[in-house]
mmCIF file of C-alpha atoms in Angstrom:
data_model
loop_
_atom_site.group_PDB
_atom_site.id
_atom_site.type_symbol
_atom_site.label_atom_id
_atom_site.label_comp_id
_atom_site.label_asym_id
_atom_site.label_seq_id
_atom_site.Cartn_x
_atom_site.Cartn_y
_atom_site.Cartn_z
ATOM 1 C CA MET L 1 -19.260 -16.898 -17.609
ATOM 2 C CA ARG L 2 -16.365 -17.724 -15.286
ATOM 3 C CA VAL L 3 -12.932 -16.094 -15.699
ATOM 4 C CA LEU L 4 -9.564 -16.638 -14.036
ATOM 5 C CA VAL L 5 -7.368 -13.518 -13.994
ATOM 6 C CA VAL L 6 -3.660 -14.297 -13.541
ATOM 7 C CA GLU L 7 -1.673 -11.101 -12.958
ATOM 8 C CA ASP L 8 1.105 -10.451 -10.441
ATOM 9 C CA GLU L 9 0.397 -6.706 -10.308
ATOM 10 C CA GLU L 10 -2.353 -6.682 -7.684
ATOM 11 C CA CYS L 11 -3.754 -3.258 -8.625
ATOM 12 C CA LEU L 12 -4.062 -4.255 -12.272
ATOM 13 C CA ALA L 13 -5.620 -7.605 -11.348
ATOM 14 C CA ASP L 14 -8.188 -5.843 -9.139
ATOM 15 C CA MET L 15 -8.989 -3.346 -11.911
ATOM 16 C CA ILE L 16 -9.555 -6.141 -14.433
ATOM 17 C CA ALA L 17 -11.727 -8.086 -11.988
ATOM 18 C CA ALA L 18 -13.840 -5.017 -11.162
ATOM 19 C CA GLU L 19 -14.478 -4.322 -14.849
ATOM 20 C CA LEU L 20 -15.534 -7.908 -15.525
ATOM 21 C CA ARG L 21 -17.706 -8.140 -12.409
ATOM 22 C CA ARG L 22 -19.612 -5.044 -13.499
ATOM 23 C CA ALA L 23 -20.631 -7.123 -16.507
ATOM 24 C CA ALA L 24 -21.942 -9.907 -14.200
ATOM 25 C CA ILE L 25 -18.945 -12.153 -14.931
ATOM 26 C CA VAL L 26 -17.689 -14.398 -12.116
ATOM 27 C CA VAL L 27 -13.976 -13.691 -11.558
ATOM 28 C CA ASP L 28 -11.252 -15.428 -9.566
ATOM 29 C CA ILE L 29 -7.776 -13.917 -9.205
ATOM 30 C CA ALA L 30 -4.353 -15.570 -8.962
ATOM 31 C CA HIS L 31 -1.174 -13.536 -8.470
ATOM 32 C CA ASP L 32 1.313 -16.276 -9.347
ATOM 33 C CA GLY L 33 1.608 -19.368 -11.500
ATOM 34 C CA ARG L 34 1.197 -21.864 -8.665
ATOM 35 C CA ALA L 35 -2.128 -20.419 -7.576
ATOM 36 C CA ALA L 36 -3.221 -20.256 -11.213
ATOM 37 C CA LEU L 37 -2.393 -23.929 -11.807
ATOM 38 C CA ALA L 38 -4.354 -24.884 -8.695
ATOM 39 C CA GLY L 39 -7.360 -22.982 -10.040
ATOM 40 C CA LEU L 40 -7.095 -24.511 -13.506
ATOM 41 C CA ARG L 41 -6.938 -28.013 -12.006
ATOM 42 C CA LEU L 42 -10.331 -27.390 -10.446
ATOM 43 C CA GLY L 43 -11.670 -26.532 -13.904
ATOM 44 C CA GLY L 44 -14.779 -24.615 -14.859
ATOM 45 C CA TYR L 45 -13.178 -21.496 -16.374
ATOM 46 C CA ASP L 46 -14.385 -20.191 -19.731
ATOM 47 C CA VAL L 47 -11.541 -17.672 -20.132
ATOM 48 C CA LEU L 48 -8.030 -17.324 -18.710
ATOM 49 C CA VAL L 49 -6.744 -13.719 -18.669
ATOM 50 C CA LEU L 50 -3.008 -14.298 -18.410
ATOM 51 C CA ASP L 51 -0.050 -11.976 -17.863
ATOM 52 C CA HIS L 52 2.624 -13.000 -20.363
ATOM 53 C CA GLU L 53 5.456 -11.934 -18.034
ATOM 54 C CA LEU L 54 4.167 -13.873 -15.039
ATOM 55 C CA PRO L 55 6.975 -15.121 -12.727
ATOM 56 C CA ALA L 56 7.612 -18.877 -12.550
ATOM 57 C CA PRO L 57 5.687 -20.946 -13.253
ATOM 58 C CA HIS L 58 5.712 -18.754 -16.376
ATOM 59 C CA GLY L 59 2.621 -17.954 -18.392
ATOM 60 C CA ALA L 60 3.865 -20.341 -21.078
ATOM 61 C CA THR L 61 3.625 -23.190 -18.554
ATOM 62 C CA LEU L 62 -0.020 -22.382 -17.925
ATOM 63 C CA ARG L 63 -0.786 -22.312 -21.641
ATOM 64 C CA ARG L 64 0.875 -25.700 -22.095
ATOM 65 C CA TYR L 65 -1.244 -27.044 -19.232
ATOM 66 C CA VAL L 66 -4.473 -25.818 -20.858
ATOM 67 C CA VAL L 67 -3.523 -27.577 -24.098
ATOM 68 C CA ALA L 68 -2.188 -30.773 -22.486
ATOM 69 C CA GLU L 69 -5.317 -31.227 -20.360
ATOM 70 C CA ARG L 70 -7.602 -30.308 -23.280
ATOM 71 C CA LEU L 71 -9.378 -27.693 -21.191
ATOM 72 C CA PRO L 72 -12.134 -25.733 -22.938
ATOM 73 C CA THR L 73 -10.667 -22.565 -21.392
ATOM 74 C CA ARG L 74 -9.810 -19.832 -23.911
ATOM 75 C CA VAL L 75 -6.674 -17.756 -23.256
ATOM 76 C CA LEU L 76 -6.379 -13.965 -23.471
ATOM 77 C CA LEU L 77 -2.702 -13.036 -23.134
ATOM 78 C CA LEU L 78 -1.751 -9.638 -21.717
ATOM 79 C CA THR L 79 1.581 -8.577 -23.143
ATOM 80 C CA ALA L 80 3.818 -5.516 -23.079
ATOM 81 C CA ALA L 81 5.189 -6.406 -26.529
ATOM 82 C CA GLY L 82 3.362 -6.847 -29.800
ATOM 83 C CA PRO L 83 1.856 -10.286 -30.485
ATOM 84 C CA ASP L 84 4.210 -10.930 -33.396
ATOM 85 C CA ASP L 85 7.268 -10.229 -31.204
ATOM 86 C CA ASP L 86 5.977 -12.570 -28.493
ATOM 87 C CA ARG L 87 5.135 -15.341 -30.949
ATOM 88 C CA ALA L 88 8.629 -15.268 -32.363
ATOM 89 C CA ALA L 89 10.242 -15.651 -28.942
ATOM 90 C CA ASP L 90 7.703 -17.914 -27.233
ATOM 91 C CA PRO L 91 7.551 -21.644 -28.100
ATOM 92 C CA ALA L 92 4.434 -22.235 -25.971
ATOM 93 C CA PRO L 93 1.046 -22.844 -27.619
ATOM 94 C CA ALA L 94 -0.451 -19.687 -29.068
ATOM 95 C CA ALA L 95 -3.054 -17.789 -27.081
ATOM 96 C CA ASP L 96 -6.576 -17.395 -28.450
ATOM 97 C CA ASP L 97 -6.217 -13.608 -28.328
ATOM 98 C CA TRP L 98 -3.661 -10.955 -27.353
ATOM 99 C CA LEU L 99 -4.019 -7.547 -25.733
ATOM 100 C CA ALA L 100 -1.100 -5.137 -25.419
ATOM 101 C CA LYS L 101 -0.534 -3.171 -22.221
ATOM 102 C CA PRO L 102 -1.662 -0.538 -21.473
ATOM 103 C CA PHE L 103 -5.217 -1.220 -22.573
ATOM 104 C CA ALA L 104 -8.657 0.299 -22.087
ATOM 105 C CA PRO L 105 -10.883 -1.674 -19.674
ATOM 106 C CA GLU L 106 -13.713 -1.748 -22.213
ATOM 107 C CA ASP L 107 -11.376 -3.341 -24.777
ATOM 108 C CA LEU L 108 -10.470 -6.112 -22.333
ATOM 109 C CA LEU L 109 -14.137 -6.712 -21.519
ATOM 110 C CA ALA L 110 -15.019 -6.992 -25.207
ATOM 111 C CA ARG L 111 -12.225 -9.535 -25.802
ATOM 112 C CA VAL L 112 -13.226 -11.636 -22.783
ATOM 113 C CA VAL L 113 -16.894 -11.679 -23.797
ATOM 114 C CA ALA L 114 -15.962 -12.652 -27.365
ATOM 115 C CA LEU L 115 -13.744 -15.502 -26.135
ATOM 116 C CA GLY L 116 -16.271 -16.775 -23.611
ATOM 117 C CA ARG L 117 -19.192 -16.762 -26.031
ATOM 118 C CA PRO L 118 -18.284 -19.991 -27.928
ATOM 119 C CA ALA L 119 -18.291 -21.984 -24.698
ATOM 120 C CA ARG L 120 -21.947 -21.028 -24.179
ATOM 121 C CA ARG L 121 -23.158 -21.048 -27.786
ATOM 122 C CA ALA L 122 -25.155 -24.296 -27.439
ATOM 123 C CA GLU L 123 -27.166 -23.008 -24.485
ATOM 124 C CA PRO L 124 -30.532 -21.319 -25.130
ATOM 125 C CA GLN L 125 -30.615 -17.596 -24.395
ATOM 126 C CA LEU L 126 -34.270 -17.592 -23.309
ATOM 127 C CA ILE L 127 -35.203 -20.077 -20.572
ATOM 128 C CA GLU L 128 -38.683 -20.526 -19.081
ATOM 129 C CA ARG L 129 -40.339 -22.707 -16.460
ATOM 130 C CA ALA L 130 -43.385 -22.232 -14.225
ATOM 131 C CA GLY L 131 -43.974 -18.760 -15.653
ATOM 132 C CA VAL L 132 -40.439 -17.619 -14.778
ATOM 133 C CA THR L 133 -38.344 -16.391 -17.713
ATOM 134 C CA VAL L 134 -34.658 -15.510 -17.982
ATOM 135 C CA ASP L 135 -33.136 -13.793 -21.011
ATOM 136 C CA THR L 136 -29.405 -14.473 -20.623
ATOM 137 C CA ALA L 137 -28.439 -12.366 -23.639
ATOM 138 C CA ARG L 138 -29.978 -9.199 -22.186
ATOM 139 C CA GLY L 139 -29.659 -10.060 -18.495
ATOM 140 C CA LEU L 140 -33.421 -9.794 -17.894
ATOM 141 C CA ALA L 141 -35.718 -11.901 -15.714
ATOM 142 C CA ALA L 142 -39.495 -11.903 -15.284
ATOM 143 C CA ARG L 143 -42.317 -13.874 -13.686
ATOM 144 C CA ASP L 144 -45.637 -13.987 -15.525
ATOM 145 C CA GLY L 145 -44.499 -10.951 -17.496
ATOM 146 C CA ARG L 146 -43.546 -8.971 -14.366
ATOM 147 C CA PRO L 147 -39.911 -7.763 -14.540
ATOM 148 C CA LEU L 148 -37.667 -8.855 -11.675
ATOM 149 C CA ALA L 149 -34.893 -6.628 -10.320
ATOM 150 C CA LEU L 150 -32.269 -9.223 -9.390
ATOM 151 C CA SER L 151 -28.706 -8.985 -8.139
ATOM 152 C CA ARG L 152 -25.948 -10.739 -10.095
ATOM 153 C CA THR L 153 -25.970 -13.728 -7.756
ATOM 154 C CA GLU L 154 -29.767 -13.959 -7.691
ATOM 155 C CA PHE L 155 -29.860 -13.887 -11.491
ATOM 156 C CA GLY L 156 -27.130 -16.541 -11.655
ATOM 157 C CA VAL L 157 -28.922 -18.872 -9.231
ATOM 158 C CA LEU L 158 -32.205 -18.478 -11.106
ATOM 159 C CA GLU L 159 -30.495 -19.193 -14.434
ATOM 160 C CA VAL L 160 -28.847 -22.381 -13.123
ATOM 161 C CA LEU L 161 -32.126 -23.655 -11.637
ATOM 162 C CA LEU L 162 -34.041 -22.902 -14.827
ATOM 163 C CA ARG L 163 -31.453 -24.643 -17.011
ATOM 164 C CA ALA L 164 -31.814 -27.740 -14.830
ATOM 165 C CA GLN L 165 -35.513 -27.899 -15.869
ATOM 166 C CA GLY L 166 -36.748 -29.458 -12.648
ATOM 167 C CA ALA L 167 -33.680 -31.528 -11.807
ATOM 168 C CA VAL L 168 -32.147 -31.112 -8.354
ATOM 169 C CA VAL L 169 -29.163 -28.757 -8.131
ATOM 170 C CA SER L 170 -26.970 -29.084 -5.050
ATOM 171 C CA GLY L 171 -25.674 -26.163 -3.018
ATOM 172 C CA ASP L 172 -22.120 -27.031 -4.089
ATOM 173 C CA GLU L 173 -23.164 -26.932 -7.748
ATOM 174 C CA LEU L 174 -24.744 -23.514 -7.285
ATOM 175 C CA ILE L 175 -21.588 -22.196 -5.634
ATOM 176 C CA GLU L 176 -19.418 -23.581 -8.440
ATOM 177 C CA GLU L 177 -21.606 -22.007 -11.129
ATOM 178 C CA VAL L 178 -22.492 -18.672 -9.542
ATOM 179 C CA TRP L 179 -20.190 -17.681 -6.704
ATOM 180 C CA GLU L 180 -16.535 -16.838 -6.756
ATOM 181 C CA GLU L 181 -13.749 -18.896 -5.305
ATOM 182 C CA HIS L 182 -13.591 -19.415 -1.515
ATOM 183 C CA THR L 183 -17.332 -18.927 -0.931
ATOM 184 C CA SER L 184 -18.448 -21.296 1.813
ATOM 185 C CA TYR L 185 -21.833 -23.021 1.612
ATOM 186 C CA GLY L 186 -21.576 -23.364 5.374
ATOM 187 C CA GLY L 187 -21.569 -19.569 5.476
ATOM 188 C CA ASN L 188 -25.227 -19.696 4.351
ATOM 189 C CA ALA L 189 -24.589 -17.736 1.130
ATOM 190 C CA VAL L 190 -26.846 -19.968 -0.951
ATOM 191 C CA ARG L 191 -29.771 -19.945 1.473
ATOM 192 C CA VAL L 192 -29.605 -16.183 1.982
ATOM 193 C CA THR L 193 -29.590 -15.585 -1.778
ATOM 194 C CA LEU L 194 -32.416 -18.063 -2.315
ATOM 195 C CA GLY L 195 -34.467 -16.353 0.388
ATOM 196 C CA ALA L 196 -34.057 -12.980 -1.318
ATOM 197 C CA LEU L 197 -34.797 -14.525 -4.718
ATOM 198 C CA ARG L 198 -37.963 -16.183 -3.383
ATOM 199 C CA ALA L 199 -39.201 -12.854 -2.022
ATOM 200 C CA LYS L 200 -38.695 -11.201 -5.419
ATOM 201 C CA LEU L 201 -40.365 -14.071 -7.290
ATOM 202 C CA GLY L 202 -43.436 -13.761 -5.063
ATOM 203 C CA GLU L 203 -46.239 -16.232 -4.439
ATOM 204 C CA PRO L 204 -46.861 -19.055 -5.011
ATOM 205 C CA PRO L 205 -43.320 -20.361 -4.399
ATOM 206 C CA VAL L 206 -41.618 -22.080 -7.338
ATOM 207 C CA ILE L 207 -38.232 -23.018 -5.816
ATOM 208 C CA GLU L 208 -38.211 -26.174 -3.720
ATOM 209 C CA ALA L 209 -35.611 -27.251 -1.158
ATOM 210 C CA VAL L 210 -35.141 -31.012 -1.408
ATOM 211 C CA PRO L 211 -33.898 -32.529 1.900
ATOM 212 C CA ALA L 212 -30.388 -34.017 1.598
ATOM 213 C CA GLY L 213 -30.402 -33.049 -2.049
ATOM 214 C CA GLY L 214 -30.420 -29.383 -2.974
ATOM 215 C CA PHE L 215 -32.882 -27.170 -4.830
ATOM 216 C CA ARG L 216 -35.122 -27.408 -7.872
ATOM 217 C CA MET L 217 -37.623 -25.387 -9.857
ATOM 218 C CA ALA L 218 -41.160 -26.645 -9.354
ATOM 219 C CA ASP L 219 -43.462 -27.292 -12.286
ATOM 220 C CA GLY L 220 -45.678 -24.390 -11.376
ATOM 221 C CA PRO L 221 -48.783 -23.569 -9.335
ATOM 222 C CA GLY L 222 -50.846 -26.618 -8.461
ATOM 223 C CA ALA L 223 -48.008 -28.951 -9.390
ATOM 224 C CA GLU L 224 -47.207 -30.168 -5.881
ATOM 225 C CA GLY L 225 -45.802 -33.668 -6.084
ATOM 226 C CA ALA L 226 -45.190 -33.384 -9.838
ATOM 227 C CA GLY L 227 -41.749 -33.781 -11.328
ATOM 228 C CA THR L 228 -40.531 -36.172 -8.657
ATOM 229 C CA GLU L 229 -39.874 -38.987 -11.062
ATOM 230 C CA GLY L 230 -37.217 -39.153 -13.713
ATOM 231 C CA PRO L 231 -33.418 -39.269 -13.819
ATOM 232 C CA GLY L 232 -31.888 -39.513 -10.368
ATOM 233 C CA ALA L 233 -35.172 -40.247 -8.612
ATOM 234 C CA ASP L 234 -34.054 -43.581 -7.205
ATOM 235 C CA GLY L 235 -32.615 -42.216 -3.973
ATOM 236 C CA PRO L 236 -33.497 -39.599 -1.375
ATOM 237 C CA GLY L 237 -32.503 -36.040 -2.168
ATOM 238 C CA ALA L 238 -31.912 -36.827 -5.861
ATOM 239 C CA GLY L 239 -35.217 -35.446 -7.075
ATOM 240 C CA GLY L 240 -37.284 -38.471 -5.989
ATOM 241 C CA GLU L 241 -39.429 -38.947 -2.900
ATOM 242 C CA PRO L 242 -37.776 -37.883 0.386
ATOM 243 C CA GLU L 243 -36.970 -40.331 3.142
ATOM 244 C CA PRO L 244 -39.814 -41.342 5.498
ATOM 245 C CA GLY L 245 -40.495 -38.481 7.880
ATOM 246 C CA ALA L 246 -38.570 -36.018 5.707
ATOM 247 C CA ARG L 247 -40.345 -32.912 4.454
ATOM 248 C CA ARG L 248 -39.876 -31.147 1.123
ATOM 249 C CA GLU L 249 -39.654 -27.461 1.802
ATOM 250 C CA THR L 250 -40.273 -24.599 -0.555
ATOM 251 C CA VAL L 251 -37.940 -21.638 -0.212
#
């Protein structure tokens, strides 16, 4: 799940982000409406945690943007007043949920999880390929029945690769799905995480690096060369055969 927290009180924003990150939720923070709009334009957020009293552009402007652009993002509005009072005075589209300040961190987490769940309801909770299994509902991963102790980012990368079911996933796609805003692929974050994940998965390797393409889950032991045909296999680095002289690495 990916969440954008929009709150001009930096301490409160940091507290909210810390609570959500403990639950393995990817969080970006914006302290004003302009930064929030820039984030929303990039898309990809399941939930927007929004301060109702945000300085201009006001929180109502952000809610209108979500509706006008038909974003799938659900809105949790943080308000100092009761929801009925705010609704009476606010002509902007209604939020999906309201939470009055002050609030308990566990209450906010429960509301965010409940709002973000519909966006993921069509995705299977148990994913398996090449003997590697991820249970997204319980946050568990295993290989051939052996439990894996993974970090949040390692778990996220493994989940994305498994959901792709052998298709190539680019480094940029992994960053968008797993890492938080401002992470640089040039900073080697993806390769470092994949190296640690490979070590925990053990032998034989099941994650392939496709030159000029990205990464994919192999079909399993003894499946070298399998899975190279299919959607996107017409060009190099798209899951098909690499260019002459290129080498497919396993990481």
